[in-house]
Coordinates of C-alpha atoms in Angstrom, one line a residue:
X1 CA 87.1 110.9 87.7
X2 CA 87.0 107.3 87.2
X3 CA 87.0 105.0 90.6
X4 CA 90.3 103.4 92.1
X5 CA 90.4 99.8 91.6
X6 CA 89.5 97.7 94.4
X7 CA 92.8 96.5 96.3
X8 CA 92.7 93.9 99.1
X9 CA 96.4 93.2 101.8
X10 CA 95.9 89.5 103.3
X11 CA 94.7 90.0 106.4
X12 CA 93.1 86.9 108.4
X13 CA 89.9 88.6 110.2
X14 CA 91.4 87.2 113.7
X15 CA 94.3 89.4 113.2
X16 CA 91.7 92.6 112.3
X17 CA 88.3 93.4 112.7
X18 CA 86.4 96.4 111.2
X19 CA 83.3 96.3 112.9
X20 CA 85.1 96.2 116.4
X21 CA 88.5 98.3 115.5
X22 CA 86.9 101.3 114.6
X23 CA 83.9 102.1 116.9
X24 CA 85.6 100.8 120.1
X25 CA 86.2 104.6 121.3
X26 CA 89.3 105.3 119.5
X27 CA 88.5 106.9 116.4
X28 CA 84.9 108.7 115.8
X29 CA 85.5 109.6 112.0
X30 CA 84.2 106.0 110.6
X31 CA 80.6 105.2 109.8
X32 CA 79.4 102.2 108.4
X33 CA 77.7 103.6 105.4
X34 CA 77.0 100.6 104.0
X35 CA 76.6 97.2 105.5
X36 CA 80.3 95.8 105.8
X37 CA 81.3 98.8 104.8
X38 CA 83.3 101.2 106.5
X39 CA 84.2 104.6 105.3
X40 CA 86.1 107.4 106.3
X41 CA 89.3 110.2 105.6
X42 CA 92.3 108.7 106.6
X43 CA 95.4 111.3 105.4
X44 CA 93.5 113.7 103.2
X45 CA 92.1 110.3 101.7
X46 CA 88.7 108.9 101.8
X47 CA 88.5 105.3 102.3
X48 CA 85.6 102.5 102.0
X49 CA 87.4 99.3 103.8
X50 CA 85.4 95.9 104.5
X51 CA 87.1 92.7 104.5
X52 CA 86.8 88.7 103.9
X53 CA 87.8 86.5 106.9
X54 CA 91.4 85.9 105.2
X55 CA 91.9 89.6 103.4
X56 CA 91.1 93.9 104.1
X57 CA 89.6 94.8 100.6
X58 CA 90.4 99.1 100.0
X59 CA 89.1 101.5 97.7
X60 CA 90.3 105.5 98.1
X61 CA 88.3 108.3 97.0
X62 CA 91.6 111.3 97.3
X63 CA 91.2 115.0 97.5
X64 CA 91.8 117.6 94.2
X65 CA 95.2 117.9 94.9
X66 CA 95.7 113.8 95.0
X67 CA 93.8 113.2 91.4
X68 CA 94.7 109.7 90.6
X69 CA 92.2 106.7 91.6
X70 CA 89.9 108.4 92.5
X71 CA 85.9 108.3 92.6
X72 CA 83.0 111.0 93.3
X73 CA 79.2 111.2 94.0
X74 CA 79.1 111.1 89.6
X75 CA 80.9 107.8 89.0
X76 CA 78.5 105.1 90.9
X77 CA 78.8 101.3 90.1
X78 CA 75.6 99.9 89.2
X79 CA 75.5 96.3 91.1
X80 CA 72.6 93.6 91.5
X81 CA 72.1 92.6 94.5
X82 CA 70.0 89.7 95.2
X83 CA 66.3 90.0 96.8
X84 CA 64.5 86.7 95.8
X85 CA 65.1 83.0 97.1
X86 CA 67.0 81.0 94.3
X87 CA 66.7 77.6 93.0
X88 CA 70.2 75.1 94.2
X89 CA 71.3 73.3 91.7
X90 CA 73.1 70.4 92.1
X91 CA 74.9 70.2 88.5
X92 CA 77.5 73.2 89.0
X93 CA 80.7 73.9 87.6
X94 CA 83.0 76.8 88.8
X95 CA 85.1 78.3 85.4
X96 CA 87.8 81.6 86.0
X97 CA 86.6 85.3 85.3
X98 CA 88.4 84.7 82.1
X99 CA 86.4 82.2 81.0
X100 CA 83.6 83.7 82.1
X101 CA 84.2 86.6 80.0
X102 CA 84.8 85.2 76.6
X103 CA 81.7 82.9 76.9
X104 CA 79.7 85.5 77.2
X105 CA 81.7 87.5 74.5
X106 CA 82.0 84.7 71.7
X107 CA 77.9 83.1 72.8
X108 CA 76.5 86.3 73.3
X109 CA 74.7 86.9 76.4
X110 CA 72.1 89.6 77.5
X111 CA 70.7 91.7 80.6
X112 CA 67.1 91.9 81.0
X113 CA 65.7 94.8 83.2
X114 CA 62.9 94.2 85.2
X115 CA 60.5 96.1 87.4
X116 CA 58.4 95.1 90.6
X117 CA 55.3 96.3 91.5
X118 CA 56.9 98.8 94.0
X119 CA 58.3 100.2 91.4
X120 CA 62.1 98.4 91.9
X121 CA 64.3 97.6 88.4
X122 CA 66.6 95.3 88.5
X123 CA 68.7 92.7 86.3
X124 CA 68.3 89.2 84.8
X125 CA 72.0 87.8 83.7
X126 CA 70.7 85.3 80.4
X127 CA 73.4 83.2 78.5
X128 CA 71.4 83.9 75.3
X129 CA 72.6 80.6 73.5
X130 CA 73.0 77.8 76.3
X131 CA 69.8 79.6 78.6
X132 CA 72.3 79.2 81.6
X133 CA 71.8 81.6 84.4
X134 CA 75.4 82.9 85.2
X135 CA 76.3 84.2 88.9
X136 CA 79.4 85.0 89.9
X137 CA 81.2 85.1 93.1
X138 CA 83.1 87.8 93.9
X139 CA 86.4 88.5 94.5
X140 CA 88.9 91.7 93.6
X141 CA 91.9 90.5 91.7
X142 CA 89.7 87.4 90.2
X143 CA 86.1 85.7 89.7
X144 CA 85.1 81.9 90.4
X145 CA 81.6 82.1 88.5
X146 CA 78.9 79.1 89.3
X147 CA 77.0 78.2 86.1
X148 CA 73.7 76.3 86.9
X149 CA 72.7 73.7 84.4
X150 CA 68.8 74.1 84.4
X151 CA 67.8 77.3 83.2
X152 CA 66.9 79.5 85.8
X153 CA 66.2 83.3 86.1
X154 CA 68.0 85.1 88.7
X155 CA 66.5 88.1 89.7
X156 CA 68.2 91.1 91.3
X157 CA 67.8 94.6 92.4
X158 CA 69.1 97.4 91.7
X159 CA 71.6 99.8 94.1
X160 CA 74.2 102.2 94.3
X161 CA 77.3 101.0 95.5
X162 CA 81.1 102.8 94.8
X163 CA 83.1 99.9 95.2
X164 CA 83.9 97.0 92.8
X165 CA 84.2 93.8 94.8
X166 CA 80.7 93.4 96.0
X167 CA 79.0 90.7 98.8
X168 CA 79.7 87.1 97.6
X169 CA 77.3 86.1 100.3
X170 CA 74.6 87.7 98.1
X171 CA 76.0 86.3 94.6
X172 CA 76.4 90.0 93.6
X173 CA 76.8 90.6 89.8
X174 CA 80.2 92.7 89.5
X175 CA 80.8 96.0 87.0
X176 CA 84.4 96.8 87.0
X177 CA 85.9 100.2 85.8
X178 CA 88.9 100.2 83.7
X179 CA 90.7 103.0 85.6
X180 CA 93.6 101.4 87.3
X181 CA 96.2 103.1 89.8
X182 CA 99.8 103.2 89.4
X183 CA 101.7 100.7 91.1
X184 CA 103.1 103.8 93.6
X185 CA 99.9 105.2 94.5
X186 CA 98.8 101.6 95.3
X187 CA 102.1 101.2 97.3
X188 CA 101.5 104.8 99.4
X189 CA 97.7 103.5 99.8
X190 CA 98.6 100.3 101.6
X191 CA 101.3 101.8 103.8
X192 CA 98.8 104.1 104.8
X193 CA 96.6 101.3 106.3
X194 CA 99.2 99.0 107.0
X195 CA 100.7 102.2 109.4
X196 CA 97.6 103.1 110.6
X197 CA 96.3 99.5 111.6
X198 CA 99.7 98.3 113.0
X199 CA 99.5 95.5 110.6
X200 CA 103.4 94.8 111.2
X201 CA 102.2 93.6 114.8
X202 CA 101.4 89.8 115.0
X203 CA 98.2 90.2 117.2
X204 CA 97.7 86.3 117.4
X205 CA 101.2 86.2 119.2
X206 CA 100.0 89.2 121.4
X207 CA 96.7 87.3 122.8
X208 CA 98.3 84.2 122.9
X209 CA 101.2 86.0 125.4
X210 CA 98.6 87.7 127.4
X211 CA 96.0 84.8 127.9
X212 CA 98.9 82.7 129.4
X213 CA 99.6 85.4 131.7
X214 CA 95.9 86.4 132.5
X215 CA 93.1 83.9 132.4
X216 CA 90.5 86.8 132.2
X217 CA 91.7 87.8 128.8
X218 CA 91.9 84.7 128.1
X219 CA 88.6 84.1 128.9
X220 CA 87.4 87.7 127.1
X221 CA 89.9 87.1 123.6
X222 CA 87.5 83.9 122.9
X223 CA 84.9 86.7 121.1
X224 CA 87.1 89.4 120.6
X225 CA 89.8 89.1 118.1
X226 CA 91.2 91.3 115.6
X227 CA 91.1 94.5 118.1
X228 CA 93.7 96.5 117.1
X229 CA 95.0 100.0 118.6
X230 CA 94.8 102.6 115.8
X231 CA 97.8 104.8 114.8
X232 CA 95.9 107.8 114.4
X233 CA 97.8 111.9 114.1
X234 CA 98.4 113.3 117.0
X235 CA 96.7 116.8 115.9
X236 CA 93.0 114.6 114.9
X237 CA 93.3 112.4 118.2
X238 CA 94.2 115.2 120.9
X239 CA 91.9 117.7 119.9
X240 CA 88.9 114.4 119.2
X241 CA 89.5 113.6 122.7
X242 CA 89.4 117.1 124.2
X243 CA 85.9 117.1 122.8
X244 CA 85.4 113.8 124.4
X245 CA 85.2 115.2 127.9
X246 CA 82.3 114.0 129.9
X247 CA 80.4 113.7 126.7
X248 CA 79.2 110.2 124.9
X249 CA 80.2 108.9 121.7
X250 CA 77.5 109.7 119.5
X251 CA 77.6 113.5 120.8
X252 CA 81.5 113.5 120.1
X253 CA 81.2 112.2 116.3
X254 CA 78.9 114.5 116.2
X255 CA 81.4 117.3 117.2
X256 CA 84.5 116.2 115.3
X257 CA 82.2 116.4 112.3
X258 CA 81.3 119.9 112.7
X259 CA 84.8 120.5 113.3
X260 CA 86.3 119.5 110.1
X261 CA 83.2 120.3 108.4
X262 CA 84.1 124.4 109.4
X263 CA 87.4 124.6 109.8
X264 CA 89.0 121.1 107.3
X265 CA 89.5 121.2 103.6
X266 CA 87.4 119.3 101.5
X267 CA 88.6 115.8 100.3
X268 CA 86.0 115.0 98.1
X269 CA 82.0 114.3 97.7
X270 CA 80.5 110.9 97.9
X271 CA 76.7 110.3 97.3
X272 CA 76.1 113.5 98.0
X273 CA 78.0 114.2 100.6
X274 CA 81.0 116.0 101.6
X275 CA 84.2 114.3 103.4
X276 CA 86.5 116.9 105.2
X277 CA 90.0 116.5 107.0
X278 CA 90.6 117.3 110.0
X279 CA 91.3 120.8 110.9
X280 CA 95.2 122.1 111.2
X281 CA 96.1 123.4 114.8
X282 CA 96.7 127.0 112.7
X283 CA 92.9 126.7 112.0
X284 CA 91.9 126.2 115.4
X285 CA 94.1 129.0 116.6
X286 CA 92.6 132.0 114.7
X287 CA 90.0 134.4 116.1
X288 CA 86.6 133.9 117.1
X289 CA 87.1 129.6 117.1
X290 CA 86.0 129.6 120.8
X291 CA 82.5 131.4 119.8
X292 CA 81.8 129.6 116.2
X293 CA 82.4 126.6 118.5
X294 CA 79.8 127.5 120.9
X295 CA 77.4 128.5 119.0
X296 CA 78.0 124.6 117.3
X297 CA 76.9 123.4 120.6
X298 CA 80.5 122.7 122.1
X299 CA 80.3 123.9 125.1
X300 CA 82.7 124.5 127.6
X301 CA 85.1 122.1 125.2
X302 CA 85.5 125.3 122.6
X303 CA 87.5 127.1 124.9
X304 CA 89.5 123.9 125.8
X305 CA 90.1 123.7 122.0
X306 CA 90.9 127.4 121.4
X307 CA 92.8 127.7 123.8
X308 CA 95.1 124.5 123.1
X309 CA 95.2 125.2 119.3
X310 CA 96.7 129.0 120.3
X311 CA 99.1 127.3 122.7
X312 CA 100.6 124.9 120.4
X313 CA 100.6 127.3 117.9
X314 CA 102.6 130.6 119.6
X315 CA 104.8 128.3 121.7
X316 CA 105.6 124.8 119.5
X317 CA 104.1 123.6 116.0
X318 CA 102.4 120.3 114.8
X319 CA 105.6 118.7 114.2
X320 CA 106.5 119.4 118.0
X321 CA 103.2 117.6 118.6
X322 CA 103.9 114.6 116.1
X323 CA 107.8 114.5 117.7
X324 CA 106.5 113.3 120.8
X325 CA 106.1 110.2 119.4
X326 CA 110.1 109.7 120.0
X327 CA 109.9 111.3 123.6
X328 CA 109.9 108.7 126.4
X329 CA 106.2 107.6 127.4
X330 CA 106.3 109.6 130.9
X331 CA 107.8 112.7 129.2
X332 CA 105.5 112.9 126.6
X333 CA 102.7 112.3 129.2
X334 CA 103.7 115.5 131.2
X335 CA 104.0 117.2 127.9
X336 CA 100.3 116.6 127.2
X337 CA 98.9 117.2 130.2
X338 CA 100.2 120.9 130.5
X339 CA 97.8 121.5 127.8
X340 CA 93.9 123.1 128.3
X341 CA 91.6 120.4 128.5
X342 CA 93.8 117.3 129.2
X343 CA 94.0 115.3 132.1
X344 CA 96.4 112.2 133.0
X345 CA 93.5 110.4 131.3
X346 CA 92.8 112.1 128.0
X347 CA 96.4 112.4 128.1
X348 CA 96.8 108.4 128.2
X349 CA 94.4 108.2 125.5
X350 CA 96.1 110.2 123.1
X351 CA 99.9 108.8 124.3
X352 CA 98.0 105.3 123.7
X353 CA 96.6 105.6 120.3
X354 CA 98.7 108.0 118.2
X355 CA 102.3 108.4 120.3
X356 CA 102.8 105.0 120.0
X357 CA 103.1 104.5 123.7
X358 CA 101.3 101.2 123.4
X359 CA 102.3 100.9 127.9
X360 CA 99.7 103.6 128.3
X361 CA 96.5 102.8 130.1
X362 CA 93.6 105.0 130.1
X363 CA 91.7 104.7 133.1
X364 CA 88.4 106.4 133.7
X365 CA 85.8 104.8 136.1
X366 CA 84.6 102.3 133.9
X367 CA 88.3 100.9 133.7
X368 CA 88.1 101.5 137.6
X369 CA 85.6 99.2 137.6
X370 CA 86.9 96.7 135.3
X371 CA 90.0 97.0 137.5
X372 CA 87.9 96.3 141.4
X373 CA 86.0 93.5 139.7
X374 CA 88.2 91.4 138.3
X375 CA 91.7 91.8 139.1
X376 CA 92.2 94.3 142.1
X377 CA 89.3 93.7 144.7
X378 CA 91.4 96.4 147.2
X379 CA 89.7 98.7 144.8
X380 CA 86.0 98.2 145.9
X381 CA 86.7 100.5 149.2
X382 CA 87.6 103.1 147.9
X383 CA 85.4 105.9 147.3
X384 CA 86.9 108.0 144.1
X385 CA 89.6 107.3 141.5
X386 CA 92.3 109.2 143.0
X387 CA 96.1 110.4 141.3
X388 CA 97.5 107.6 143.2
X389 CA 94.7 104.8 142.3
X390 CA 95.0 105.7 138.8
X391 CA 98.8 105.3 139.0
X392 CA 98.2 101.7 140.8
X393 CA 96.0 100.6 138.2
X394 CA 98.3 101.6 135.3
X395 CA 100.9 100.1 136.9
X396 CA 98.9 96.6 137.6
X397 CA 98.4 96.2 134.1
X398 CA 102.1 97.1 132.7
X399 CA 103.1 94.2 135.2
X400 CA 100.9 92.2 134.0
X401 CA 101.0 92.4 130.3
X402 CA 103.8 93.9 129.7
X403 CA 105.1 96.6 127.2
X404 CA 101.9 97.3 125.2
X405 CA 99.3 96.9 128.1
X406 CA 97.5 99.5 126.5
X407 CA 96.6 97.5 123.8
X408 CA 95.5 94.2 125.8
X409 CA 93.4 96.7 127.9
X410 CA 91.9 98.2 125.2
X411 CA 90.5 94.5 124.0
X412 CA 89.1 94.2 127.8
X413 CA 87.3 97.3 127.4
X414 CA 85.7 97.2 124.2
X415 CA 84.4 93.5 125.4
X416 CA 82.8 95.6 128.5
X417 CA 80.9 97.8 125.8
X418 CA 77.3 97.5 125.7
X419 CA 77.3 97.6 121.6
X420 CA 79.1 94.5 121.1
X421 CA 77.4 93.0 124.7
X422 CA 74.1 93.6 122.5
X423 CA 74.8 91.9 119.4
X424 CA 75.2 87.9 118.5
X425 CA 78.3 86.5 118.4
X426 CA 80.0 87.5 115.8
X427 CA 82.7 84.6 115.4
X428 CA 79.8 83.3 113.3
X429 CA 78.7 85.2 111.1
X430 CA 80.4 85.5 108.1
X431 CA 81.0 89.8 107.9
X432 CA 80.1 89.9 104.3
X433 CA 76.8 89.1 105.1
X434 CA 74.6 92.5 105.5
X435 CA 73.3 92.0 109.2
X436 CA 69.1 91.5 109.2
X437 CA 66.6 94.3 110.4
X438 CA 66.4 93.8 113.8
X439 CA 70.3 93.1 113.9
X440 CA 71.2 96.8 112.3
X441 CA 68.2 98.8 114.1
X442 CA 69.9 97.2 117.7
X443 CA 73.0 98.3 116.8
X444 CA 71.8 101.8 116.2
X445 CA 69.9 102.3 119.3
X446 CA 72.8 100.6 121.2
X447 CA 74.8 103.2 123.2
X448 CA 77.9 102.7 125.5
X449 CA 78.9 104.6 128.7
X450 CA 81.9 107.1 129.5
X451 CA 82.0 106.9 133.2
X452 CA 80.6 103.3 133.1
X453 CA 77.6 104.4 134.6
X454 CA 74.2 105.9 134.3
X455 CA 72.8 106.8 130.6
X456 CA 76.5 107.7 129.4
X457 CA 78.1 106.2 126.7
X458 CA 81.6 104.7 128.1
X459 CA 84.0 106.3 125.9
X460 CA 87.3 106.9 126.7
X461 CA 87.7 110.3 128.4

């Protein structure tokens, strides 16, 4: 199958963030397989997402039952990328990917492989008739290409990349694919991430309301826009965060993987490897999930898991589970919380990020923390997070920020993370640009905490 044209929904990047959004402890199913680029299964799709600071670019990669735009492991996009210092040249003129084309078309023009000593091909672009070295920048729906006077070579290497619109940081050379998707798919694809990211929700008005109220946030928002609250199911998010239980965030990605890898269906393969939804509460219910879930190293979590699944299975259904969405926030809560493996605060969590009770506000010690150090000092005498302290906090907050505290407190504690505390300020750097050597091995070794202390991750659980 032939690969889904790149699509892109204006989005400034102080309205969203991809490198904050999805690793901030909401969602564990998103890796960043390639530098700027996230990718993940998002309703029985598999995404790649990455973004410019004024747009989200998309490309979907759907299961065998959802055929059309799709890309596999087979149909890569060979792309140049850039490795060697190249000569500015003053004498430039931009022309339109139009333009670009038919020069090269009517002239003639040729690619000349190369090879490097360690054994690396790659690509020289040559106008054959003028000896102009021709690089474009990129860009989805159109191409502004620079044409350098002085002949120059350009040298680039080779790499495997499934997406169209490539780096224009690196002066990428783009290879489109003629398969394009029907205006409906395209439609269904962008409600999908415009549901799933909230992108109906003005965040700029939401920090602007909350830093006039709170001169802490304000204070925090400076270097960390664009956090949003992820709409996530209700099935993927309760039974992610059941696993989440004293555990770090590594260690859980690691355990929703395994689930959907034994008990999802298969979306699709990409370079080799397979991309799995996640599992259906029937799934979980059937016999001998509790042991095959041990034996994968979940612990005491696999009963939690079995035992939930069964429950909501014999008693209710997933849409019972997805119809809390339209329950009050505090009935939903108790709704939750009456099942195995879910306290007030995993209960929170999931009411927070896929009930749409944007009020709710997971606290765990960390928050506690956050809470005694900066806005409720009373805090620093007591000795545990009790019912009624968790209450209080909650509470603080709601008056405080209002109806979608949840979300402002969500911003506060992704700021408090240890992953972001580690890496430069990002306001900077323009997030096309792959991050350096040191830069990406930091953020690897970089772990956050769950309890906010100690060597756990904080995560919310």
């Amino acid at each position: 199958m032939a690969a889904s044209t790149c699509r892109r929904i204006p989005c400034k990047i102080t309205e969203l963030r991809l490198d904050k959004a999805l690793v901030c402890g909401q969602s564990f199913r998103w890796k960043e397989r390639t530098p700027g680029v996230w990718t993940g299964v998002l309703a029985g799709y598999m995404w790649n997402l990455w973004q410019s600071d004024t747009e989200l670019f998309y490309q979907v990669l759907p299961s065998p039952e959802h055929p059309h735009g799709t890309i596999t492991a087979d149909n890569h996009i060979n792309i140049a990328i850039k490795t060697e210092p190249v000569q500015i040249c003053e004498n430039t003129e931009t022309v339109r990917q139009e333009e670009f084309v038919k020069q090269h078309t009517s002239k003639g023009s040729k690619m000349r492989t190369f090879s490097t000593k360690k054994g690396r091909k790659g690509v020289k672009v040559i106008d054959k008739q003028s000896e102009q070295v021709s690089t474009p920048t990129l860009d989805c729906q159109h191409v502004d290409v620079k044409v350098s006077k002085p002949k120059i070579e350009h040298k680039y290497e080779d790499m495997k990349v499934h997406s169209p619109t490539l780096d224009c940081k690196h002066e990428c050379l783009k290879l489109e694919l003629d398969q394009m998707e029907t205006s409906e798919t395209s439609a269904k694809h962008e409600e999908i991430l415009r549901d799933y990211f909230r992108l109906d929700v003005n965040l700029t008005d939401l920090y602007t309301a909350w830093s006039l109220s709170d001169p802490v946030f304000k204070r925090t928002a400076i270097d960390f826009t664009g956090i949003r609250i992820l709409r996530q199911d209700p099935v993927e998010n309760l039974f992610s965060f059941i696993c989440s239980s004293n555990n770090h965030i590594s260690r859980i990605s690691g355990m929703v993987e395994r689930l959907c890898q034994t008990y999802g269906t298969k979306v699709t393969e990409y370079k080799g490897e397979s991309y799995f939804n996640f599992p259906s509460v029937e799934s979980l219910s059937g016999p001998g999930v509790e042991d095959r879930l041990r034996s994968l190293g979940f612990g005491y979590r696999a009963k939690y898991i079995s035992v939930t699944a069964k429950y909501i299975q014999a008693n209710h259904s997933e849409e019972w589970l997805r119809g809390l969405r339209n329950k009050p926030y505090t009935q939903t809560k108790s709704e939750l919380v009456k099942l195995c493996g879910v306290g007030a605060k995993v209960a929170d969590c999931v009411c927070l990020m896929s009930m749409d009770k944007l009020e709710a506000v997971p606290v765990d010690t960390h928050v506690w923390q956050i809470a005694a150090r900066d806005y409720m000092p009373k805090l620093k005498q007591a000795k545990s997070l009790t019912d009624k302290l968790y209450g209080e906090i909650g509470d603080h907050f709601r008056e405080l920020w209002g109806d979608k505290a949840g979300w402002a407190h969500t911003v506060l504690f992704a700021a408090d993370l240890k992953k972001f505390k580690n890496k430069p300020d990002t306001k900077e750097i323009d997030v096309e640009t792959s991050p350096n050597k040191s830069q990406a091995k930091g953020y690897k070794r970089s772990k956050s905490s769950v309890t906010g202390g100690g060597k756990r991750a904080k995560q919310w659980t």
